[in-house]
Amino acid sequence: MVARFLSFLKNGRRASPETEPRGNDYYSVQEPYGSAWADDDDDFDLHETPRATPRATRPDFDAWDERLDQIDGQVVAPDRTRHRWWQPRYWRQRRKRWWIARIVAALLLSFFLIVAWLAVTAPLSKSLEPIAPPQITLLAADGTPIARNGAIMGEPVDLQKLPDHVTEAFLAIEDRRFFDHWGVDPRGLGRAVWARVSGGPMQGGSTITQQLAKFTFLTPDQTLSRKAREMLIAFWLEAWLTKEEILERYLSNAYFGDNVYGLRAASLHYFYRHPENLKPEQAAMLAGLVQAPSRFAPTRHYDRAKNRMVMVKNAMVAAGYLTENEARAMPFPKVDSRTIRDLPTGTYFADWALPEARDLAGGGYSSQQVTTTLDSRLQNIAGRVVKNARLGDAQIALVAMRKNGEVVAMIGGKDYSKSTFNRATQAKRQPGSTFKLFVWLAALDAGMEPDDLIDNSAIEAGSYRPKNAGERYSANITLEDAFARSSNVAAVRLFNQLGDEAVREKAREYGISSPMPAGDPSVALGTSTVTLLELTAAYAGVAANSYPIEPHAFPREEQGWFDWLWNMPGSMSSSSHADMEQMLRTAVNRGTGRAAVLSVPNFGKTGTSQNNRDALFVGYAGDLVVGVWIGNDDNSPLAGVSGGGLPARIWRDFMRQAIGATAVEAVPTPTNPEGPVQPLDVPNLEDIPLDDNGSRLRIDEGEGVTISTQVEGVPLEIRLDDNGLVVNPGRSEDDRAPRN
């Protein structure tokens, strides 16, 4: 059989011994054309015939070329020139032979790339999933609903259970040739293009399959590339799904306005009945909503919905689904919407908790409820306290959590309806002296004690020369007094002594994840930005003596012993923890946080950033850890507000109402009866005029009283504090530093 085929290629007819070339032929024919060549038996054996004997010579390709050069019976003289590989014509001939193979390979590669892209971009299972997050209701810890967010969705419809007039209404207005095309309708596309070019009324042109591809897999951008992808995905869906499956998935996910997705949810929302029981007029009105749901929603634009329904009826008549008499007799349906919208779609706490709530709720079409850690009573207290605070144009944030990180109250601004920006979780501001907590924690970790002394004199050397508030300095003071007075120079000296790495590492251990520059001593004074939430969680780590504390909005199961051992939290020694709490308590009892003192033991620290741009107080009492921040959104300075003033008083007012009923422990009296008397609980009052000569009185937060006056034209400051009566030269208003 091989000999026959090669001979046929060579001669184009039966070979004869008289005409057959002998020089280079691969097979030599020894007998003339005979009966053996005419033998058509299938059992022909090359080894049994004497007429075909293979030789050890190469095929005669020249003879083949001679046969190939015959065109329309005219013999063209063959080119006997043999071209070698170094000659250009040799490679030109090879290129001609391969161009078809290259094109085929390119087409195959493009096909496989498109299929791979479709498999990744448009998995068929995605068309079975809801295209919008389903409705979820957040509950407070006591079960009180606090917010409801997400789309109103229903379970997918079963096409076989729907009345014919339901599917006919959608097919008539959206895709009359749905069962006759392969995903893209050339007629509809042509009509849409002509309407756009001619300036006529706009037409969609997209088939139901294209619409399913668009709202399931693509964005609503009106671009040519998006349209091309839409067509490819439509072909892909048509290739793998039946028409009934495509229509069913389309009806189950289409948007009908009022944040309602799917035919089942729309039927219940607008007519309070299941889609299997829809009347013809109700189905016609629903079918008309899909083109522009927000514009035609009958709950808000009933007249528009009726006009659109007339178009649907006319389309059904044109498609043969209705007669003209039936269309004229079809009434307009009455809307029966019973959807309850009694909850806000968002609050500061709900916006923060919602992403995690989605993960906990899982997928699906049905609405779900998730219980949070929010304490509705404490949230109401926080709202009242913030409302009663005299903030002026400034904004506020408040976070309250348990020692284990459960957030029980959150205020992200004065008014959520005017600004949804959450200043408790999203705003990164300078914490001021509240960051000194980590400097003192690093000092205790290094073996220092509250009674150790540190230089509190002005820093005269070096490139960074911070000043104390009011430029009040002294000789060596204890670490406890330096923390209570919020001494800037002591904090920077301690920072340099410990090393910036030790302080930054301690902040990281307590959960501060915001960037902190290395080698910058101003970090000790709180110049690196943090969120109020992470700062409050760090103080919760001190309160619980377990760090880091991760703030969370949903109850968590207690870890088993193995998980606890594997993720063992950090903690201080009991002596170091007692020392840190002693200094935090001193800062409240006789330091800058005096305005936050309570009738129960409480601990905290004030903070004021450069130029009074941020004012904070963070502290804890009982089982609550609370942080308060006040500032302007444009980062402009606050007029006369410091951390020990308004933020401390807001913190105190919240705590008094939150834990007042459970407070049982009184503040102990000083052990030394000769010691200093505790200062009165008075607010921070500045620049109280005394006379017409410019004399003014300033009551500092737990640090004494200062009178600014002039004697014979010389400005003086007379100060009375724990150190006695001190007279200093006066200073101008511009020299006054912000108060910590």
XYZ file of C-alpha atoms in Angstrom:
740
model
C 0.000 0.000 0.000
C 2.862 2.382 0.730
C 4.431 1.654 -2.650
C 1.159 2.453 -4.410
C 0.794 5.767 -2.597
C 4.357 6.927 -3.262
C 4.158 5.910 -6.887
C 0.915 7.792 -7.270
C 2.443 10.936 -5.809
C 5.410 10.580 -8.088
C 3.750 9.802 -11.444
C 0.103 10.606 -11.093
C -0.631 7.380 -13.040
C 0.590 3.820 -13.235
C 4.318 3.579 -13.808
C 5.846 1.836 -16.842
C 9.358 0.474 -17.032
C 9.985 2.337 -20.310
C 9.161 5.821 -19.010
C 10.101 5.528 -15.363
C 13.298 7.407 -14.347
C 15.863 5.097 -12.795
C 18.330 7.553 -11.311
C 16.901 8.592 -7.998
C 13.614 6.771 -7.650
C 12.944 5.357 -4.270
C 11.124 2.360 -5.585
C 12.097 0.683 -8.872
C 9.365 -0.986 -10.858
C 10.649 -4.288 -12.280
C 7.612 -5.391 -14.241
C 5.298 -3.462 -16.492
C 1.773 -2.525 -15.598
C 0.149 -5.840 -14.874
C -2.501 -7.681 -13.055
C -0.755 -7.215 -9.750
C -1.408 -3.441 -9.842
C -5.023 -4.116 -10.546
C -5.340 -6.363 -7.548
C -7.680 -4.627 -5.138
C -7.580 -7.290 -2.488
C -7.064 -5.942 0.987
C -4.511 -8.630 1.754
C -1.900 -7.142 -0.539
C 1.553 -7.759 0.937
C 4.521 -5.672 -0.092
C 6.870 -8.483 0.869
C 5.109 -10.997 -1.427
C 5.251 -8.997 -4.682
C 8.417 -8.808 -6.761
C 7.399 -5.544 -8.401
C 8.357 -3.181 -5.583
C 11.800 -3.509 -4.149
C 13.032 -0.737 -1.806
C 16.385 0.763 -2.548
C 18.753 2.520 -0.187
C 18.473 5.791 -2.152
C 16.540 8.987 -1.384
C 13.188 9.829 -3.052
C 13.219 11.693 -6.349
C 11.734 15.000 -5.169
C 12.498 16.624 -8.534
C 10.055 14.279 -10.207
C 7.450 15.213 -7.618
C 7.990 18.933 -8.261
C 7.596 18.285 -11.988
C 4.154 16.807 -11.374
C 3.181 19.669 -9.066
C 4.123 22.211 -11.738
C 1.361 21.021 -14.052
C -1.329 23.720 -14.042
C -4.482 23.268 -16.131
C -2.759 20.626 -18.187
C 0.130 22.896 -19.143
C 3.544 21.623 -18.132
C 5.838 24.257 -16.713
C 9.496 23.523 -16.904
C 10.606 22.547 -13.416
C 13.297 24.454 -11.667
C 16.028 21.885 -11.138
C 18.116 24.273 -9.123
C 18.691 22.992 -5.643
C 18.827 25.708 -3.023
C 20.955 25.290 0.017
C 20.164 26.466 3.545
C 22.419 29.497 3.258
C 20.540 30.839 0.253
C 17.637 33.307 0.840
C 15.258 31.473 -1.473
C 15.599 28.344 0.639
C 14.096 30.173 3.625
C 11.444 31.967 1.530
C 10.146 28.629 0.372
C 10.020 27.373 3.929
C 8.094 30.472 5.064
C 5.473 29.943 2.373
C 4.959 26.406 3.498
C 4.445 27.403 7.161
C 2.240 30.492 6.985
C -0.977 28.487 7.040
C 0.231 26.445 10.000
C 1.118 29.633 11.840
C -2.314 31.123 11.275
C -4.007 27.967 12.466
C -1.782 27.867 15.543
C -2.539 31.518 16.316
C -6.274 30.911 16.021
C -6.076 27.877 18.273
C -4.026 29.790 20.836
C -6.515 32.688 20.792
C -9.378 30.259 21.233
C -7.795 28.593 24.238
C -6.913 31.976 25.787
C -10.499 33.190 25.393
C -11.867 29.996 26.908
C -9.433 30.300 29.828
C -10.417 33.952 30.346
C -14.103 33.072 30.296
C -13.597 30.203 32.720
C -11.921 32.574 35.195
C -14.019 35.697 34.570
C -17.417 34.110 34.136
C -17.715 30.910 36.166
C -21.185 29.517 35.614
C -21.716 29.022 39.341
C -21.565 32.779 39.885
C -24.845 33.241 38.027
C -26.473 31.191 40.802
C -25.265 33.588 43.499
C -26.948 36.863 44.527
C -25.447 39.823 42.702
C -25.807 42.122 45.727
C -25.206 41.506 49.430
C -28.469 40.318 50.997
C -30.123 42.234 53.778
C -28.574 41.830 57.192
C -29.851 43.163 60.518
C -27.396 43.975 63.285
C -28.599 43.410 66.822
C -27.253 44.800 70.066
C -26.098 42.378 72.735
C -29.586 42.417 74.299
C -31.281 41.690 70.955
C -32.302 45.264 70.154
C -32.084 45.967 66.388
C -29.636 48.757 65.693
C -29.244 48.844 61.890
C -30.403 47.052 58.759
C -28.271 47.090 55.633
C -28.197 45.326 52.282
C -30.445 44.449 49.401
C -33.927 42.979 49.686
C -33.611 39.633 47.967
C -35.711 36.529 47.517
C -35.021 32.920 46.740
C -34.538 32.019 43.053
C -37.695 31.386 41.033
C -38.590 28.097 39.374
C -39.452 28.813 35.749
C -41.734 25.791 35.480
C -43.910 27.059 38.342
C -44.366 30.577 36.950
C -47.521 31.409 34.975
C -46.993 31.878 31.247
C -48.051 35.523 31.369
C -45.108 36.286 33.688
C -42.367 35.042 31.361
C -44.223 36.366 28.303
C -44.255 39.891 29.723
C -40.478 39.889 30.220
C -39.743 38.283 26.851
C -42.002 40.721 24.995
C -40.392 43.876 26.361
C -36.810 42.733 26.904
C -35.944 40.076 24.298
C -38.660 38.960 21.883
C -36.281 36.716 19.906
C -34.784 35.128 23.007
C -35.328 31.559 21.804
C -33.989 32.303 18.287
C -30.531 33.778 18.900
C -27.246 32.540 20.370
C -26.760 35.213 23.006
C -26.455 38.255 20.729
C -29.311 39.401 18.504
C -28.000 41.069 15.312
C -31.424 42.589 14.595
C -31.756 44.174 17.993
C -28.169 45.369 17.891
C -28.752 46.905 14.470
C -31.892 48.701 15.662
C -30.021 50.119 18.645
C -27.148 51.350 16.472
C -29.531 52.915 13.950
C -31.502 54.639 16.700
C -28.295 56.108 18.104
C -27.048 57.265 14.688
C -30.373 58.644 13.481
C -31.132 60.434 16.723
C -34.272 58.412 17.391
C -35.434 57.082 20.746
C -32.758 55.104 22.558
C -33.081 51.328 22.369
C -31.312 48.722 24.449
C -30.151 46.164 21.939
C -28.968 43.831 24.692
C -30.502 40.395 24.918
C -31.562 38.761 28.151
C -28.385 36.691 27.989
C -26.289 39.850 27.632
C -28.086 41.468 30.553
C -27.398 38.410 32.688
C -23.736 38.596 31.688
C -23.601 42.309 32.476
C -25.095 42.401 35.961
C -23.538 39.097 37.012
C -19.970 39.347 35.743
C -19.291 42.931 34.572
C -19.506 46.553 35.633
C -22.099 48.972 34.213
C -19.462 51.003 32.342
C -20.572 52.053 28.862
C -17.420 51.253 26.888
C -16.736 49.257 23.737
C -14.355 46.910 25.538
C -16.985 46.155 28.179
C -19.558 45.541 25.427
C -17.186 43.144 23.677
C -16.637 41.225 26.920
C -20.378 41.152 27.450
C -20.905 39.505 24.051
C -18.197 36.920 24.674
C -19.711 35.984 28.023
C -23.173 35.821 26.428
C -21.898 33.272 23.896
C -20.249 31.409 26.762
C -23.507 31.239 28.732
C -25.482 30.121 25.693
C -22.964 27.354 25.053
C -23.233 25.866 28.543
C -26.745 26.712 29.760
C -30.177 26.030 28.353
C -32.501 28.886 27.483
C -34.688 28.021 30.452
C -31.715 28.154 32.829
C -30.630 31.533 31.462
C -34.121 33.020 31.813
C -34.512 31.575 35.298
C -31.224 33.043 36.516
C -32.042 36.364 34.895
C -35.398 36.666 36.659
C -33.874 35.616 39.983
C -31.243 38.387 39.986
C -32.618 41.332 37.998
C -32.882 44.683 39.806
C -36.407 46.100 40.278
C -35.715 49.332 42.185
C -36.125 50.205 45.879
C -33.003 48.120 46.589
C -34.964 44.998 45.587
C -33.315 42.215 43.572
C -35.017 39.228 41.984
C -38.578 38.583 40.842
C -39.608 36.906 44.091
C -38.498 39.831 46.263
C -40.036 42.336 43.825
C -43.396 40.533 43.836
C -43.503 40.575 47.617
C -42.245 44.148 47.868
C -44.616 45.796 45.373
C -47.708 43.524 45.499
C -47.208 41.366 48.608
C -47.623 38.089 46.751
C -45.355 35.355 45.454
C -44.415 35.367 41.763
C -46.331 32.115 41.206
C -49.541 34.039 42.015
C -48.920 37.208 40.023
C -51.775 38.549 37.944
C -51.132 39.495 34.279
C -51.271 43.234 35.020
C -48.850 42.852 37.929
C -46.428 40.868 35.798
C -46.628 43.519 33.069
C -45.777 46.307 35.511
C -42.850 44.370 36.981
C -41.489 43.606 33.516
C -41.458 47.304 32.728
C -39.277 48.158 35.722
C -36.149 46.334 34.578
C -35.084 48.926 31.998
C -34.803 51.789 34.541
C -35.757 50.534 38.020
C -35.089 53.711 39.974
C -37.035 55.846 37.495
C -40.055 53.547 37.215
C -40.371 52.245 40.807
C -44.148 52.388 41.447
C -43.745 53.160 45.155
C -42.337 56.563 44.202
C -43.208 57.087 40.514
C -46.504 55.334 39.922
C -47.442 57.410 36.862
C -44.166 56.548 35.167
C -44.692 52.892 36.010
C -48.149 52.992 34.388
C -46.807 54.564 31.193
C -44.107 51.944 31.025
C -46.709 49.217 31.574
C -48.598 50.438 28.497
C -45.448 49.855 26.452
C -45.212 46.328 27.849
C -48.809 45.573 26.877
C -48.206 46.842 23.343
C -45.102 44.676 23.098
C -47.082 41.639 24.240
C -49.687 42.333 21.566
C -46.983 42.655 18.907
C -45.431 39.382 20.060
C -48.779 37.584 19.926
C -49.080 36.995 23.654
C -52.147 39.227 24.010
C -54.926 40.381 21.780
C -55.697 44.071 21.522
C -58.928 43.592 23.429
C -57.123 41.784 26.241
C -54.529 44.553 26.409
C -57.181 47.281 26.591
C -59.042 45.395 29.297
C -55.950 44.909 31.459
C -56.202 47.275 34.486
C -53.376 49.006 36.288
C -52.466 47.104 39.463
C -52.536 48.588 42.944
C -49.263 48.742 44.832
C -49.287 46.896 48.165
C -45.866 47.510 49.713
C -45.467 46.245 53.266
C -41.692 46.461 53.540
C -40.798 47.933 56.943
C -37.980 50.470 56.976
C -37.864 51.244 60.685
C -34.097 51.025 61.135
C -31.225 53.123 59.826
C -29.138 51.568 57.095
C -25.988 52.541 58.926
C -24.437 53.977 62.060
C -20.812 54.534 62.977
C -20.711 51.205 64.767
C -22.720 49.386 62.079
C -20.456 50.602 59.282
C -17.424 49.307 61.159
C -19.041 45.968 62.036
C -20.802 45.230 58.749
C -17.884 43.705 56.776
C -17.271 41.126 59.492
C -21.016 40.553 59.816
C -21.133 39.589 56.129
C -18.449 36.982 56.708
C -20.275 35.578 59.713
C -23.626 35.475 57.940
C -22.282 33.656 54.891
C -23.836 33.665 51.428
C -27.359 33.046 50.233
C -30.401 35.088 49.283
C -32.275 35.253 52.586
C -32.068 38.073 55.116
C -30.123 37.328 58.274
C -29.595 38.691 61.783
C -26.265 38.932 63.583
C -25.800 39.794 67.258
C -23.030 42.261 68.100
C -21.253 43.273 71.295
C -22.865 46.730 71.316
C -24.526 47.672 74.596
C -27.604 49.699 73.677
C -27.695 51.407 77.090
C -24.073 52.511 76.892
C -24.530 53.605 73.284
C -27.444 55.812 74.306
C -25.371 57.280 77.147
C -22.560 58.068 74.736
C -25.001 59.753 72.371
C -26.439 61.952 75.125
C -23.033 62.940 76.470
C -21.783 63.930 73.032
C -24.983 65.829 72.271
C -24.691 67.838 75.485
C -21.006 68.645 74.994
C -20.247 72.153 73.827
C -18.128 71.273 70.827
C -18.751 74.271 68.608
C -17.461 73.452 65.129
C -15.158 70.699 66.370
C -15.779 66.998 65.822
C -15.639 64.197 68.363
C -15.027 60.467 68.575
C -15.697 58.127 71.487
C -14.927 54.426 71.830
C -15.920 52.280 74.805
C -14.849 48.655 75.122
C -14.508 45.931 77.696
C -11.084 44.864 78.849
C -11.251 41.907 76.466
C -11.783 44.175 73.445
C -15.559 43.912 73.045
C -16.669 47.299 71.710
C -19.836 48.333 73.550
C -20.267 51.925 72.337
C -18.928 53.969 69.441
C -19.391 57.561 68.317
C -17.584 58.552 65.126
C -18.783 62.137 64.836
C -21.357 64.647 65.994
C -23.983 63.705 63.392
C -23.959 60.575 61.225
C -26.577 62.018 58.877
C -24.220 64.875 57.993
C -20.950 62.954 57.926
C -20.530 59.176 57.785
C -16.748 59.443 58.165
C -15.872 57.453 61.280
C -13.311 59.428 63.243
C -12.950 56.600 65.750
C -11.807 53.996 63.226
C -10.775 55.874 60.076
C -9.171 59.123 61.210
C -5.469 58.922 62.011
C -4.500 61.780 64.294
C -1.626 62.576 66.628
C -2.252 61.089 70.090
C -0.146 63.655 71.927
C 0.918 62.728 75.439
C -1.327 59.652 75.551
C 1.517 57.988 73.633
C 3.822 58.510 76.621
C 2.237 55.389 78.070
C 4.535 53.286 75.878
C 7.639 55.229 76.921
C 6.904 54.545 80.586
C 6.012 50.905 79.849
C 9.396 50.495 78.188
C 11.025 52.096 81.233
C 9.338 49.622 83.574
C 10.347 46.806 81.259
C 13.938 48.024 81.556
C 13.796 47.697 85.353
C 13.007 51.297 86.299
C 10.527 52.185 89.046
C 8.089 55.072 89.601
C 10.361 56.590 92.278
C 13.397 56.769 89.998
C 14.491 60.311 89.205
C 14.784 61.956 85.820
C 15.968 65.407 84.774
C 13.096 67.848 84.223
C 15.174 70.876 83.245
C 14.957 72.534 79.846
C 16.832 70.852 76.990
C 19.428 73.339 75.751
C 21.490 71.147 73.410
C 20.739 69.061 70.369
C 18.627 69.598 67.278
C 15.370 68.692 69.006
C 14.517 70.886 71.991
C 10.961 70.272 73.201
C 9.386 72.462 75.847
C 7.080 71.724 78.720
C 3.595 73.178 78.799
C 3.852 76.654 80.221
C 7.645 76.272 80.084
C 7.573 74.990 83.645
C 10.754 73.148 84.573
C 12.394 71.892 87.731
C 15.287 69.779 88.861
C 15.076 66.018 88.999
C 11.585 64.606 89.495
C 10.316 61.071 89.844
C 8.999 59.118 86.894
C 5.587 59.149 88.544
C 5.495 62.946 88.798
C 6.866 63.349 85.284
C 4.066 61.137 83.948
C 1.390 62.886 86.015
C 2.556 66.350 84.912
C 3.087 65.110 81.343
C 6.630 66.471 81.211
C 7.811 66.649 77.602
C 11.512 67.047 78.400
C 11.437 64.078 80.773
C 9.683 61.954 78.140
C 12.272 62.779 75.465
C 15.184 62.142 77.842
C 13.647 58.822 78.832
C 13.052 57.970 75.167
C 16.676 58.668 74.282
C 17.883 56.724 77.296
C 15.818 53.640 76.446
C 16.297 53.833 72.697
C 13.657 54.430 70.073
C 13.521 50.738 69.143
C 12.473 49.735 72.670
C 9.646 52.284 72.718
C 8.377 51.475 69.244
C 8.533 47.753 69.973
C 6.521 48.257 73.154
C 3.857 50.144 71.201
C 3.749 47.308 68.660
C 3.311 44.769 71.454
C 0.226 46.621 72.653
C -1.370 46.667 69.204
C -0.269 49.962 67.647
C -0.035 49.096 63.957
C 0.280 52.594 62.486
C 3.721 53.567 61.149
C 6.196 55.091 63.613
C 9.364 56.715 62.245
C 12.649 55.361 63.563
C 15.178 57.602 65.270
C 12.740 60.454 65.845
C 12.560 61.502 69.526
C 9.348 63.440 68.873
C 7.591 60.056 68.709
C 7.763 60.081 72.519
C 5.407 63.074 72.481
C 2.879 61.392 70.182
C 3.697 62.885 66.796
C 3.033 59.657 64.868
C -0.609 59.206 63.923
C -2.927 56.478 65.223
C -6.645 55.762 65.282
C -8.593 56.238 68.479
C -9.715 52.609 68.292
C -6.202 51.137 68.332
C -5.059 53.585 71.017
C -7.995 52.658 73.264
C -7.300 48.958 72.680
C -3.700 49.513 73.811
C -4.936 51.001 77.094
C -7.264 47.995 77.389
C -4.147 45.831 77.249
C -2.829 47.660 80.318
C -6.177 47.370 82.094
C -6.359 43.619 81.482
C -2.596 43.060 81.821
C -2.903 41.022 78.648
C -1.803 42.289 75.285
C -2.402 42.841 72.483
C -6.148 43.365 72.728
C -7.979 43.148 69.418
C -11.144 45.268 69.376
C -14.082 43.330 67.983
C -17.766 43.847 67.310
C -19.015 40.278 67.722
C -18.846 37.848 70.644
C -16.002 35.383 70.480
C -15.723 31.965 71.968
C -13.146 31.479 74.652
C -9.977 29.892 73.399
C -9.160 26.351 74.369
C -6.016 25.699 76.337
C -4.117 24.623 73.228
C -5.038 27.761 71.262
C -4.296 29.911 74.294
C -0.923 28.236 74.713
C -0.116 28.586 71.028
C -1.196 32.259 70.939
C -0.212 33.125 74.480
C -0.799 36.833 75.124
C 1.855 39.040 76.633
C 1.657 40.392 80.151
C 3.622 42.416 82.661
C 4.803 41.206 85.991
C 2.401 41.945 88.803
C 4.762 44.560 90.258
C 5.252 46.343 86.936
C 1.512 46.316 86.292
C 0.863 47.792 89.733
C 3.504 50.483 89.111
C 1.945 51.443 85.758
C -1.547 51.631 87.226
C -0.175 53.723 90.091
C 1.202 56.281 87.620
C -2.007 56.273 85.539
C -4.022 56.856 88.689
C -1.733 59.650 89.821
C -2.186 61.362 86.440
C -5.919 61.503 87.164
C -5.874 62.226 90.887
C -3.288 65.030 90.937
C -2.039 65.390 87.391
C -3.236 66.709 84.051
C -6.319 64.442 84.098
C -7.824 65.858 87.256
C -11.054 66.747 85.449
C -11.730 63.034 84.900
C -11.614 61.986 88.561
C -14.378 59.654 89.723
C -15.606 58.332 93.039
C -14.125 54.957 92.100
C -10.522 54.161 91.221
C -9.919 55.280 87.658
C -6.808 55.454 85.507
C -6.010 57.506 82.450
C -3.848 59.934 80.541
C -4.413 63.198 78.733
C -3.018 64.120 75.355
C -2.777 67.315 73.338
C -1.017 67.496 70.001
C 1.066 70.368 68.654
C -0.823 73.675 68.454
C -3.871 72.120 70.126
C -4.955 70.347 66.933
C -6.014 67.196 68.805
C -7.226 66.753 72.364
C -7.619 63.306 73.920
C -8.304 61.472 77.119
C -7.999 57.682 77.358
C -8.564 55.757 80.560
C -10.423 52.992 82.301
C -12.479 52.285 85.382
C -14.239 49.120 86.387
C -14.563 46.911 83.307
C -14.775 49.782 80.810
C -11.951 51.308 78.777
C -12.917 54.548 77.040
C -11.133 56.889 74.654
C -12.314 60.387 73.706
C -10.914 62.550 70.900
C -11.829 66.099 69.904
C -10.487 67.951 66.884
C -11.296 69.649 63.602
C -11.572 67.690 60.370
C -9.322 70.188 58.602
C -6.668 69.730 61.317
C -6.883 73.358 62.347
C -6.062 74.323 65.982
C -8.697 74.118 68.676
C -9.469 77.280 70.589
C -8.595 76.751 74.252
C -9.186 72.963 74.248
C -6.686 70.537 75.737
C -6.788 66.868 76.640
C -7.301 67.587 80.332
C -10.249 69.870 79.616
C -13.280 68.990 77.512
C -12.234 65.414 76.558
C -11.582 64.533 80.218
C -14.945 65.957 81.277
C -16.786 64.058 78.535
C -14.990 60.884 79.616
C -15.996 61.533 83.230
C -19.649 62.225 82.344
C -19.883 59.028 80.331
C -18.241 56.934 83.044
C -20.399 58.345 85.824
C -23.549 57.237 84.017
C -22.087 53.977 82.739
C -20.687 52.529 85.969
C -22.130 54.814 88.637
C -24.511 52.186 89.993
C -21.760 49.612 90.373
C -19.132 51.864 91.943
C -18.418 50.652 95.482
C -14.820 51.574 96.151
C -14.027 55.096 97.344
C -10.876 57.029 96.601
C -8.454 56.415 99.529
C -7.124 59.326 101.531
C -3.402 60.170 101.364
C -1.319 57.956 103.637
C 0.644 60.986 104.811
C -1.608 63.429 106.678
C 1.028 66.099 106.139
C 0.960 65.466 102.405
C -0.612 67.753 99.841
C -4.349 68.161 99.806
C -6.038 66.754 96.712
C -7.058 69.548 94.335
C -10.690 70.371 93.812
C -12.572 68.911 90.867
C -12.689 72.088 88.780
C -12.553 72.435 85.025
C -9.573 73.854 83.218
C -10.132 77.608 83.192
C -7.767 79.868 81.311
C -7.297 83.628 81.090
C -9.940 84.861 83.517
C -9.711 88.687 83.530
C -9.132 90.227 86.949
C -8.958 93.960 86.227
C -8.672 96.510 83.445
C -4.854 96.419 83.473
C -4.650 93.034 81.765
C -4.203 90.919 84.887
C -5.539 87.421 84.314
C -6.080 84.275 86.374
C -5.473 80.758 85.081
C -6.524 77.634 87.005
C -4.456 74.736 85.723
C -5.673 71.150 85.666
C -4.645 69.921 89.088
C -1.320 71.763 89.023
C -2.067 75.073 90.700
C -3.103 78.661 90.018
C -1.226 81.228 87.925
C -1.810 84.991 87.942
C -0.444 87.025 85.038
C -0.065 90.699 85.898
C 2.233 93.704 85.555
C 4.187 95.532 88.241
C 5.417 98.956 87.102
C 5.130 97.820 83.502
C 7.091 94.599 84.036
C 5.055 91.437 83.221
C 5.104 88.841 85.964
C 3.610 85.405 86.519
C 2.797 84.456 90.091
C 2.215 80.733 90.481
C 0.967 78.765 93.464
C 1.316 74.968 93.271
C 2.674 71.999 95.212
C 6.134 73.576 95.254
C 4.893 76.742 96.905
C 4.758 80.311 95.608
C 6.903 80.989 92.540
C 7.339 84.332 90.751
C 8.558 84.203 87.137
C 8.984 86.822 84.424
C 5.870 87.274 82.369
C 5.516 86.061 78.783
C 3.547 87.088 75.737
C 0.539 85.243 74.377
C 2.519 83.893 71.417
C 4.970 82.102 73.705
C 2.361 79.948 75.362
C 2.727 76.291 74.462
C -0.204 73.904 74.190
C -1.244 72.267 77.385
C -0.913 68.466 77.758
